[in-house]
Tab-separated table of C-alpha atoms in Angstrom:
chain	number	residue	atom	x	y	z
A	588	UNK	CA	0.197	0.023	-0.162
A	589	UNK	CA	1.433	3.383	-0.775
A	590	UNK	CA	2.188	5.781	1.742
A	591	UNK	CA	3.989	9.147	2.402
A	592	UNK	CA	7.049	7.718	2.515
A	593	UNK	CA	7.009	5.359	-0.716
A	594	UNK	CA	9.654	6.464	-2.743
A	595	UNK	CA	9.351	4.067	-5.821
A	596	UNK	CA	12.437	5.830	-7.730
A	597	UNK	CA	14.704	4.919	-4.844
A	598	UNK	CA	13.991	1.089	-5.476
A	599	UNK	CA	15.570	1.488	-9.288
A	600	UNK	CA	19.194	1.655	-10.339
A	601	UNK	CA	20.161	4.550	-12.968
A	602	UNK	CA	20.015	2.321	-16.183
A	603	UNK	CA	17.082	0.195	-15.054
A	604	UNK	CA	14.312	-0.501	-17.933
A	605	UNK	CA	10.766	-0.616	-16.475
A	606	UNK	CA	7.880	-2.696	-17.732
A	607	UNK	CA	4.858	-1.558	-16.779
A	608	UNK	CA	2.144	-4.163	-16.512
A	609	UNK	CA	-1.501	-3.952	-16.870
A	610	UNK	CA	-4.096	-6.256	-15.317
A	611	UNK	CA	-7.063	-7.390	-17.090
A	612	UNK	CA	-10.939	-7.015	-16.131
A	613	UNK	CA	-12.979	-8.935	-13.410
A	614	UNK	CA	-10.334	-8.223	-10.730
A	615	UNK	CA	-12.212	-7.894	-7.412
A	616	UNK	CA	-9.498	-6.046	-5.931
A	617	UNK	CA	-10.352	-2.776	-4.115
A	618	UNK	CA	-8.077	0.156	-5.634
A	619	UNK	CA	-6.386	2.013	-2.926
A	620	UNK	CA	-6.365	5.251	-4.769
A	621	UNK	CA	-6.569	7.506	-1.169
A	622	UNK	CA	-3.212	5.798	-0.231
A	623	UNK	CA	-1.857	6.558	-3.471
A	624	UNK	CA	-3.123	10.268	-3.260
A	625	UNK	CA	-1.389	10.468	0.333
A	626	UNK	CA	2.243	9.545	-1.371
A	627	UNK	CA	2.462	13.109	-2.046
A	628	UNK	CA	0.892	16.273	-3.892
A	629	UNK	CA	2.258	15.502	-6.949
A	630	UNK	CA	0.777	11.700	-6.936
A	631	UNK	CA	-2.549	13.225	-5.483
A	632	UNK	CA	-2.736	15.672	-8.552
A	633	UNK	CA	-2.260	12.953	-10.902
A	634	UNK	CA	-4.913	10.818	-9.228
A	635	UNK	CA	-7.241	13.228	-9.248
A	636	UNK	CA	-6.563	14.467	-12.977
A	637	UNK	CA	-6.998	10.603	-14.307
A	638	UNK	CA	-10.305	10.254	-12.505
A	639	UNK	CA	-11.738	13.564	-13.847
A	640	UNK	CA	-10.424	12.240	-17.561
A	641	UNK	CA	-12.180	8.911	-16.992
A	642	UNK	CA	-15.207	10.273	-15.901
A	643	UNK	CA	-15.290	12.627	-18.849
A	644	UNK	CA	-15.493	9.514	-21.170
A	645	UNK	CA	-18.415	7.875	-19.284
A	646	UNK	CA	-22.026	8.187	-20.094
A	647	UNK	CA	-23.523	11.044	-18.274
A	648	UNK	CA	-26.204	8.891	-16.692
A	649	UNK	CA	-26.267	5.506	-14.784
A	650	UNK	CA	-22.582	5.845	-13.596
A	651	UNK	CA	-21.218	6.757	-10.331
A	652	UNK	CA	-18.633	9.789	-9.670
A	653	UNK	CA	-15.279	8.052	-9.588
A	654	UNK	CA	-13.899	10.811	-7.569
A	655	UNK	CA	-16.413	9.966	-4.912
A	656	UNK	CA	-16.230	5.883	-4.871
A	657	UNK	CA	-12.525	5.688	-5.320
A	658	UNK	CA	-11.285	8.699	-3.764
A	659	UNK	CA	-13.263	10.858	-1.461
A	660	UNK	CA	-15.687	8.038	0.078
A	661	UNK	CA	-14.011	4.662	-0.731
A	662	UNK	CA	-16.333	3.005	1.695
A	663	UNK	CA	-18.878	3.406	-1.014
A	664	UNK	CA	-16.732	1.526	-3.449
A	665	UNK	CA	-18.257	-1.462	-2.814
A	666	UNK	CA	-22.004	-0.919	-3.072
A	667	UNK	CA	-21.237	1.066	-6.241
A	668	UNK	CA	-19.064	-1.777	-8.158
A	669	UNK	CA	-22.308	-4.154	-7.860
A	670	UNK	CA	-23.864	-2.270	-10.856
A	671	UNK	CA	-22.731	-4.045	-14.354
A	672	UNK	CA	-19.396	-2.540	-15.549
A	673	UNK	CA	-18.481	-0.140	-12.630
A	674	UNK	CA	-15.479	-2.245	-11.249
A	675	UNK	CA	-14.158	-2.735	-14.839
A	676	UNK	CA	-13.621	0.960	-15.289
A	677	UNK	CA	-12.741	1.448	-11.821
A	678	UNK	CA	-10.107	-0.874	-12.395
A	679	UNK	CA	-8.987	0.913	-15.868
A	680	UNK	CA	-8.867	4.542	-13.767
A	681	UNK	CA	-6.847	2.622	-11.008
A	682	UNK	CA	-4.502	1.363	-13.856
A	683	UNK	CA	-3.889	4.792	-15.200
A	684	UNK	CA	-3.940	6.750	-12.222
A	685	UNK	CA	-0.893	4.377	-11.196
A	686	UNK	CA	0.948	4.679	-14.134
A	687	UNK	CA	0.509	8.766	-13.887
A	688	UNK	CA	1.560	8.648	-10.357
A	689	UNK	CA	4.357	6.664	-11.088
A	690	UNK	CA	5.735	8.921	-13.635
A	691	UNK	CA	5.128	12.058	-11.514
A	692	UNK	CA	7.581	9.882	-8.936
A	693	UNK	CA	10.504	9.405	-11.464
A	694	UNK	CA	9.510	5.988	-12.473
A	695	UNK	CA	8.764	6.063	-16.424
A	696	UNK	CA	8.068	3.180	-18.408
A	697	UNK	CA	10.172	2.115	-21.437
A	698	UNK	CA	7.903	-0.953	-22.152
A	699	UNK	CA	4.144	-1.405	-21.446
A	700	UNK	CA	2.496	-4.870	-21.511
A	701	UNK	CA	-1.665	-5.407	-21.285
A	702	UNK	CA	-3.420	-8.511	-20.259
A	703	UNK	CA	-6.714	-8.769	-22.242
A	704	UNK	CA	-8.868	-5.613	-20.961
A	705	UNK	CA	-5.485	-3.943	-19.768
A	706	UNK	CA	-4.406	-3.797	-23.339
A	707	UNK	CA	-6.515	-0.732	-23.643
A	708	UNK	CA	-4.680	1.212	-20.085
A	709	UNK	CA	-1.258	0.093	-21.993
A	710	UNK	CA	-2.047	1.812	-25.195
A	711	UNK	CA	-3.288	4.716	-22.812
A	712	UNK	CA	0.031	4.478	-21.198
A	713	UNK	CA	1.737	4.539	-24.195
A	714	UNK	CA	0.236	7.446	-25.920
A	715	UNK	CA	-1.933	5.618	-28.469
A	716	UNK	CA	-5.390	6.735	-27.103
A	717	UNK	CA	-6.366	9.426	-24.525
A	718	UNK	CA	-7.636	8.422	-21.109
A	719	UNK	CA	-11.178	9.567	-22.014
A	720	UNK	CA	-11.185	7.786	-25.092
A	721	UNK	CA	-9.827	4.562	-23.100
A	722	UNK	CA	-12.926	5.061	-20.526
A	723	UNK	CA	-14.819	5.017	-23.697
A	724	UNK	CA	-13.523	2.078	-25.152
A	725	UNK	CA	-14.120	0.454	-21.975
A	726	UNK	CA	-17.589	1.046	-21.471
A	727	UNK	CA	-18.271	-0.147	-25.255
A	728	UNK	CA	-16.290	-3.573	-24.636
A	729	UNK	CA	-17.921	-4.200	-21.002
A	730	UNK	CA	-21.643	-3.848	-23.015
A	731	UNK	CA	-20.532	-6.088	-25.894
A	732	UNK	CA	-19.109	-8.850	-23.625
A	733	UNK	CA	-22.198	-8.839	-21.166
A	734	UNK	CA	-24.542	-9.133	-24.494
A	735	UNK	CA	-22.625	-11.347	-26.449
A	736	UNK	CA	-20.850	-13.445	-23.811
A	737	UNK	CA	-24.217	-14.169	-21.887
A	738	UNK	CA	-24.299	-17.888	-20.785
A	739	UNK	CA	-20.951	-18.737	-20.194
A	740	UNK	CA	-17.640	-17.858	-18.020
A	741	UNK	CA	-14.386	-18.709	-17.314
A	742	UNK	CA	-12.477	-20.942	-14.603
A	743	UNK	CA	-8.700	-21.144	-13.465
A	744	UNK	CA	-7.149	-24.525	-13.567
A	745	UNK	CA	-3.744	-24.895	-11.603
A	746	UNK	CA	-2.095	-26.743	-14.392
A	747	UNK	CA	-0.160	-25.989	-17.592
A	748	UNK	CA	-1.981	-25.694	-21.286
A	749	UNK	CA	-1.744	-29.275	-21.745
A	750	UNK	CA	-2.852	-30.485	-18.580
A	751	UNK	CA	-5.798	-28.066	-19.131
A	752	UNK	CA	-6.397	-29.496	-22.531
A	753	UNK	CA	-6.427	-33.120	-20.684
A	754	UNK	CA	-8.986	-31.905	-18.345
A	755	UNK	CA	-11.267	-30.485	-21.200
A	756	UNK	CA	-11.186	-33.692	-23.105
A	757	UNK	CA	-11.760	-36.061	-20.141
A	758	UNK	CA	-14.930	-34.023	-19.119
A	759	UNK	CA	-16.144	-34.433	-22.783
A	760	UNK	CA	-17.106	-30.667	-23.310
A	761	UNK	CA	-15.300	-29.374	-26.675
A	762	UNK	CA	-16.763	-26.119	-26.068
A	763	UNK	CA	-14.505	-25.463	-23.236
A	764	UNK	CA	-11.304	-23.715	-24.831
A	765	UNK	CA	-7.912	-22.751	-23.303
A	766	UNK	CA	-8.495	-18.624	-22.881
A	767	UNK	CA	-5.437	-17.577	-20.991
A	768	UNK	CA	-2.144	-19.000	-19.938
A	769	UNK	CA	-0.984	-16.589	-17.298
A	770	UNK	CA	2.033	-18.103	-15.756
A	771	UNK	CA	3.517	-21.930	-16.178
A	772	UNK	CA	0.942	-24.087	-14.147
A	773	UNK	CA	-1.647	-21.778	-14.530
A	774	UNK	CA	-4.227	-21.740	-17.335
A	775	UNK	CA	-7.457	-20.255	-17.559
A	776	UNK	CA	-10.151	-21.786	-19.691
A	777	UNK	CA	-13.978	-20.313	-21.162
A	778	UNK	CA	-16.599	-21.676	-22.103
A	779	UNK	CA	-20.696	-22.348	-21.834
A	780	UNK	CA	-21.863	-22.754	-18.498
A	781	UNK	CA	-22.927	-26.442	-18.300
A	782	UNK	CA	-19.615	-27.226	-20.080
A	783	UNK	CA	-17.513	-25.250	-17.636
A	784	UNK	CA	-18.582	-26.871	-14.943
A	785	UNK	CA	-18.098	-30.334	-16.292
A	786	UNK	CA	-14.261	-29.512	-16.489
A	787	UNK	CA	-14.086	-27.943	-12.909
A	788	UNK	CA	-15.479	-31.618	-11.912
A	789	UNK	CA	-13.227	-33.517	-14.195
A	790	UNK	CA	-10.040	-31.285	-12.891
A	791	UNK	CA	-10.912	-31.961	-9.169
A	792	UNK	CA	-11.543	-35.568	-9.783
A	793	UNK	CA	-7.874	-35.167	-11.419
A	794	UNK	CA	-6.418	-33.746	-8.597
A	795	UNK	CA	-5.972	-30.240	-10.560
A	796	UNK	CA	-7.181	-27.357	-8.094
A	797	UNK	CA	-9.907	-25.471	-10.019
A	798	UNK	CA	-12.117	-22.857	-9.525
A	799	UNK	CA	-14.950	-20.521	-11.305
A	800	UNK	CA	-14.202	-17.240	-11.851
A	801	UNK	CA	-16.086	-14.101	-11.049
A	802	UNK	CA	-16.222	-13.666	-14.766
A	803	UNK	CA	-20.220	-13.765	-15.913
A	804	UNK	CA	-19.452	-13.913	-19.865
A	805	UNK	CA	-17.511	-15.781	-22.781
A	806	UNK	CA	-14.065	-14.215	-23.212
A	807	UNK	CA	-11.219	-15.373	-25.533
A	808	UNK	CA	-13.358	-17.779	-27.019
A	809	UNK	CA	-14.464	-18.399	-30.795
A	810	UNK	CA	-18.020	-18.080	-30.258
A	811	UNK	CA	-17.133	-14.317	-29.608
A	812	UNK	CA	-16.726	-14.171	-33.262
A	813	UNK	CA	-18.684	-11.019	-34.227
A	814	UNK	CA	-18.621	-9.139	-30.562
A	815	UNK	CA	-14.930	-8.277	-31.931
A	816	UNK	CA	-16.168	-6.932	-34.746
A	817	UNK	CA	-19.158	-5.141	-33.169
A	818	UNK	CA	-16.644	-3.684	-30.628
A	819	UNK	CA	-13.771	-2.742	-33.217
A	820	UNK	CA	-16.781	-0.767	-35.182
A	821	UNK	CA	-17.520	1.466	-32.210
A	822	UNK	CA	-14.171	2.200	-31.272
A	823	UNK	CA	-12.440	2.423	-34.509
A	824	UNK	CA	-13.529	6.285	-34.618
A	825	UNK	CA	-11.136	7.368	-31.684
A	826	UNK	CA	-8.040	8.747	-33.006
A	827	UNK	CA	-5.189	6.496	-32.533
A	828	UNK	CA	-1.588	8.765	-32.252
A	829	UNK	CA	1.991	7.202	-32.717
A	830	UNK	CA	3.504	5.240	-29.821
A	831	UNK	CA	5.502	6.844	-27.289
A	832	UNK	CA	6.919	3.459	-25.713
A	833	UNK	CA	6.981	-0.017	-26.760
A	834	UNK	CA	3.796	-1.804	-26.216
A	835	UNK	CA	3.943	-5.594	-26.046
A	836	UNK	CA	0.876	-7.810	-26.738
A	837	UNK	CA	0.253	-11.097	-25.391
A	838	UNK	CA	-2.547	-11.697	-27.797
A	839	UNK	CA	-0.466	-10.685	-31.223
A	840	UNK	CA	3.058	-12.355	-29.528
A	841	UNK	CA	4.757	-9.273	-30.345
A	842	UNK	CA	5.178	-5.710	-29.815
A	843	UNK	CA	2.867	-3.185	-31.823
A	844	UNK	CA	3.768	-0.975	-34.488
A	845	UNK	CA	2.263	2.380	-35.506
A	846	UNK	CA	1.297	1.033	-38.949
A	847	UNK	CA	-0.973	-1.307	-36.404
A	848	UNK	CA	-4.454	-0.930	-36.763
A	849	UNK	CA	-4.670	-0.594	-32.668
A	850	UNK	CA	-8.030	-0.771	-32.753
A	851	UNK	CA	-8.375	-4.456	-34.472
A	852	UNK	CA	-5.716	-5.538	-32.292
A	853	UNK	CA	-7.460	-4.596	-28.998
A	854	UNK	CA	-10.784	-6.282	-30.686
A	855	UNK	CA	-8.762	-9.359	-31.127
A	856	UNK	CA	-8.539	-9.841	-27.380
A	857	UNK	CA	-12.236	-11.009	-27.422
A	858	UNK	CA	-11.491	-13.979	-29.733
A	859	UNK	CA	-8.076	-14.955	-29.477
A	860	UNK	CA	-6.445	-16.336	-26.753
A	861	UNK	CA	-3.721	-14.864	-24.262
A	862	UNK	CA	-0.295	-16.047	-24.190
A	863	UNK	CA	1.684	-13.591	-21.088
A	864	UNK	CA	4.775	-16.014	-20.328
A	865	UNK	CA	5.878	-15.739	-23.934
A	866	UNK	CA	5.395	-11.802	-24.006
A	867	UNK	CA	7.172	-11.780	-20.511
A	868	UNK	CA	10.056	-13.637	-21.912
A	869	UNK	CA	10.189	-11.176	-24.983
A	870	UNK	CA	10.268	-8.098	-22.764
A	871	UNK	CA	13.003	-9.681	-20.664
A	872	UNK	CA	15.025	-9.801	-23.854
A	873	UNK	CA	14.295	-6.499	-25.054
A	874	UNK	CA	15.997	-5.042	-22.388
A	875	UNK	CA	13.430	-4.780	-19.334
A	876	UNK	CA	15.322	-5.168	-15.650
A	877	UNK	CA	12.086	-4.105	-13.634
A	878	UNK	CA	8.366	-5.460	-13.784
A	879	UNK	CA	6.150	-3.011	-12.167
A	880	UNK	CA	2.417	-3.572	-11.410
A	881	UNK	CA	0.785	-0.478	-13.042
A	882	UNK	CA	-2.724	-0.623	-10.783
A	883	UNK	CA	-3.846	-2.506	-7.702
A	884	UNK	CA	-1.961	-5.565	-6.373
A	885	UNK	CA	0.422	-7.702	-7.381
A	886	UNK	CA	-0.850	-10.110	-9.723
A	887	UNK	CA	1.090	-9.716	-12.788
A	888	UNK	CA	4.127	-9.168	-10.885
A	889	UNK	CA	3.905	-12.674	-9.434
A	890	UNK	CA	3.212	-13.577	-13.183
A	891	UNK	CA	6.718	-12.301	-13.800
A	892	UNK	CA	8.390	-14.001	-10.831
A	893	UNK	CA	6.795	-17.527	-11.906
A	894	UNK	CA	7.738	-17.186	-15.388
A	895	UNK	CA	11.051	-15.290	-15.031
A	896	UNK	CA	12.516	-16.421	-11.644
A	897	UNK	CA	14.450	-13.927	-10.097
A	898	UNK	CA	12.704	-11.448	-11.916
A	899	UNK	CA	12.876	-7.596	-10.146
A	900	UNK	CA	9.360	-6.149	-9.442
A	901	UNK	CA	7.861	-3.232	-8.217
A	902	UNK	CA	4.488	-3.148	-6.422
A	903	UNK	CA	3.211	0.640	-5.897
A	904	UNK	CA	-0.210	-0.048	-4.830
A	905	UNK	CA	-1.007	-3.083	-2.912
A	906	UNK	CA	-4.955	-4.036	-2.750
A	907	UNK	CA	-6.787	-3.582	0.345
A	908	UNK	CA	-8.172	-7.122	1.909
A	909	UNK	CA	-11.919	-7.258	1.156
A	910	UNK	CA	-14.901	-9.523	2.554
A	911	UNK	CA	-15.604	-11.949	-0.458
A	912	UNK	CA	-19.305	-13.261	-0.608
A	913	UNK	CA	-18.406	-16.294	1.264
A	914	UNK	CA	-17.498	-14.205	4.238
A	915	UNK	CA	-13.565	-14.862	4.009
A	916	UNK	CA	-11.027	-12.051	3.892
A	917	UNK	CA	-8.350	-12.346	1.055
A	918	UNK	CA	-7.749	-10.958	-2.311
A	919	UNK	CA	-9.297	-10.293	-5.300
A	920	UNK	CA	-9.533	-12.537	-8.313
A	921	UNK	CA	-10.327	-13.181	-11.830
A	922	UNK	CA	-8.343	-15.459	-14.221
A	923	UNK	CA	-5.103	-16.989	-12.488
A	924	UNK	CA	-3.382	-17.785	-9.407
A	925	UNK	CA	0.428	-17.174	-9.730
A	926	UNK	CA	1.109	-18.586	-6.007
A	927	UNK	CA	-0.748	-21.672	-5.273
A	928	UNK	CA	0.182	-21.524	-1.596
A	929	UNK	CA	-1.152	-18.193	-1.127
A	930	UNK	CA	-4.575	-19.139	-3.065
A	931	UNK	CA	-4.216	-15.543	-4.895
A	932	UNK	CA	-5.857	-15.040	-8.593
A	933	UNK	CA	-5.181	-12.821	-10.942
A	934	UNK	CA	-7.167	-10.555	-13.686
A	935	UNK	CA	-7.836	-11.223	-17.028
């Protein structure tokens, strides 16, 4: 958790190359932006400016004030986040706020990596889109996923990709596919509700820890073909600007170029799988020396550590403990645990 004494630049060496990691949607983490704002006047201004810019991109009605629920009265966040899309937009706002606050503290990214929904924040960090337009894209994406992906969901299996496919075959559930590989031995699958339940049972019967994720729709699934085109048609009107830093995509499997249609690349995330470990290895080979969590928690930094043993990480904003629906206190989740002993989950 950020504090007035937190000085992230002090943890870096003069020649460090920072890669900012932007987590995806579905995380139940509570973004502790008040703690970030208390870390200094420049950070406080950065957080407030980001929240205002995100608010500008939200519809005028039907949405709460992000300044209120994330900064002025964070106790109101949980109730507000029950409304569709609010948690996702708050996650986007928190990611961009951490990005901007880190920059004011002297921590500047040379590389950005977005995980699925997080690719919106990553491209905003790189200057390809404005903060407000990123928010408009996120609102439209939540709407498309909720409508076109209804009747399906996602689940985490603590096994590698081959192990996940074995469990799918054992369940006789060909409608379930590998959606995300978040770390070695951590796989997320996506499919229709009934088939997903069969895979969960088959995984547990085979001694594989498995859990249904709080993602109430299909994503990274071939059945979403058409949803990607719908979202693309909506977002292509938002101007694309030259990239100011490198953005590596776990869906495209490479760094974006200025001649890429980034609107189309973002839309691909709805249908195509995420392969985060390959991208983290590419970023490491490209010279990154520190992996930095641009958002609440440390989920993607855990992925970096599992993928690249010994990787140096910087975690500026740890998420606050929350009360889960089952009554247990813990960190929040969406797509993949990185440390089975800690039983944490990660966003997608």
